[in-house]
């Protein structure tokens, strides 16, 4: 991931300490805030958008 795409807390995360952070761009990066160093998911932006659309139905 490049430094030009900053991480931010997902608006879908609650305030109970179980948060997801995303860095959006041509590729969307997703990680668990409690385990940042373990791994991240990387999805093409159109797949991330489709995922969010499915969640809000």
Rosetta silent file (secondary structure, phi, psi, omega in degrees, C-alpha in Angstrom):
SEQUENCE: XXXXXXXXXXXXXXXXXXXXXXXXXXXXXXXXXXXXXXXXXXXXXXXXXXXXXXXXX
SCORE:     score description
SCORE:     0.000 S_00000001
   1 L     0.000  143.956 -179.622    0.000    0.000    0.000 S_00000001
   2 L   -92.565  157.124 -179.187    1.232    3.478   -0.738 S_00000001
   3 L   -72.906  -12.594  179.885    1.412    6.306    1.760 S_00000001
   4 L   -74.007  -16.016  178.377   -0.768    8.470   -0.523 S_00000001
   5 L  -110.122   97.336 -175.675   -3.845    6.460    0.465 S_00000001
   6 L   -74.331  150.062  174.363   -4.336    6.922    4.220 S_00000001
   7 L   -74.913  145.117  172.119   -6.051    4.400    6.454 S_00000001
   8 E  -146.518  154.299  179.324   -9.317    5.441    8.098 S_00000001
   9 E   -68.868  132.865  178.069  -11.832    3.713   10.334 S_00000001
  10 L   -63.201  139.720  177.850  -14.711    2.286    8.364 S_00000001
  11 L   -68.950  -12.871  178.348  -17.987    4.092    8.919 S_00000001
  12 L   -86.171   -8.227  178.921  -19.549    0.633    9.299 S_00000001
  13 L   -80.342  147.580  177.510  -17.471   -0.073   12.442 S_00000001
  14 L   -87.956 -168.120 -179.829  -19.036    0.506   15.830 S_00000001
  15 L  -108.668   30.444 -177.340  -17.516    2.143   18.908 S_00000001
  16 L  -106.238   14.456  177.683  -16.845   -1.062   20.841 S_00000001
  17 L    86.713   -0.638  177.874  -13.188   -1.514   19.893 S_00000001
  18 L  -107.513   81.238 -171.084  -13.861   -4.033   17.119 S_00000001
  19 L  -112.962  156.492  174.331  -13.037   -1.837   14.168 S_00000001
  20 E  -117.289  136.105  175.208  -12.075   -2.242   10.575 S_00000001
  21 E  -109.971  145.400  177.591   -9.797    0.241    8.836 S_00000001
  22 E  -130.620  152.437  171.377   -9.781    0.801    5.099 S_00000001
  23 E  -128.902  111.665 -171.890   -7.528    2.608    2.650 S_00000001
  24 L  -100.098  142.879  179.224   -9.441    3.304   -0.527 S_00000001
  25 L  -178.042 -153.805  176.397   -8.057    3.819   -4.013 S_00000001
  26 L   -57.104  -32.815  171.474   -7.831    1.672   -7.159 S_00000001
  27 E  -118.795  132.304  178.047   -7.276   -1.181   -4.690 S_00000001
  28 E   -96.374  128.556  179.987   -9.078   -1.098   -1.353 S_00000001
  29 E  -105.001  135.035 -176.455   -7.052   -2.330    1.622 S_00000001
  30 E  -130.233  133.795  178.230   -8.903   -3.661    4.683 S_00000001
  31 E  -147.376  159.736  176.675   -7.450   -4.563    8.091 S_00000001
  32 E   -84.772  127.806 -177.633   -8.462   -5.254   11.697 S_00000001
  33 H   -65.173  -25.782 -179.428   -7.448   -2.375   13.963 S_00000001
  34 H   -83.615  -14.603 -177.728   -6.530   -4.757   16.779 S_00000001
  35 H  -137.282   50.550 -175.262   -4.242   -6.878   14.566 S_00000001
  36 L   -56.171  -39.119 -174.544   -2.846   -4.429   12.013 S_00000001
  37 L   -78.570  -15.016 -175.606    0.469   -6.221   11.564 S_00000001
  38 L   -72.554  -49.000 -177.140   -1.016   -9.672   10.949 S_00000001
  39 L  -173.012  166.651  172.442   -2.630   -9.223    7.551 S_00000001
  40 L  -144.942  153.882  174.276   -4.808   -7.134    5.320 S_00000001
  41 E   -96.202  142.904  177.809   -7.233   -7.874    2.531 S_00000001
  42 E  -126.652  118.435 -177.414   -6.712   -6.175   -0.810 S_00000001
  43 E  -125.761  144.856  170.016   -9.655   -5.914   -3.185 S_00000001
  44 E   -57.430  145.534 -175.302  -10.200   -4.085   -6.458 S_00000001
  45 H   -54.907  -37.353 -178.417  -12.290   -0.994   -5.705 S_00000001
  46 H   -67.678  -30.249  176.702  -15.298   -2.308   -7.673 S_00000001
  47 H   -72.067  -39.555  176.364  -15.393   -5.475   -5.515 S_00000001
  48 H   -61.855  -43.641  178.786  -15.289   -3.431   -2.292 S_00000001
  49 H   -61.938  -43.195  177.675  -18.128   -1.281   -3.614 S_00000001
  50 H   -63.286  -39.500  177.779  -20.188   -4.370   -4.463 S_00000001
  51 H   -60.937  -47.699 -179.718  -19.528   -5.787   -0.974 S_00000001
  52 H   -64.689  -37.720  177.677  -20.752   -2.581    0.705 S_00000001
  53 H   -62.103  -41.767  178.456  -23.814   -2.482   -1.524 S_00000001
  54 H   -63.829  -38.684 -179.266  -24.678   -6.037   -0.485 S_00000001
  55 H   -66.127  -32.115 -173.825  -24.310   -5.152    3.213 S_00000001
  56 L   -90.011    2.867  179.408  -26.717   -2.226    2.995 S_00000001
  57 L   -81.742    0.000    0.000  -29.558   -4.162    1.345 S_00000001
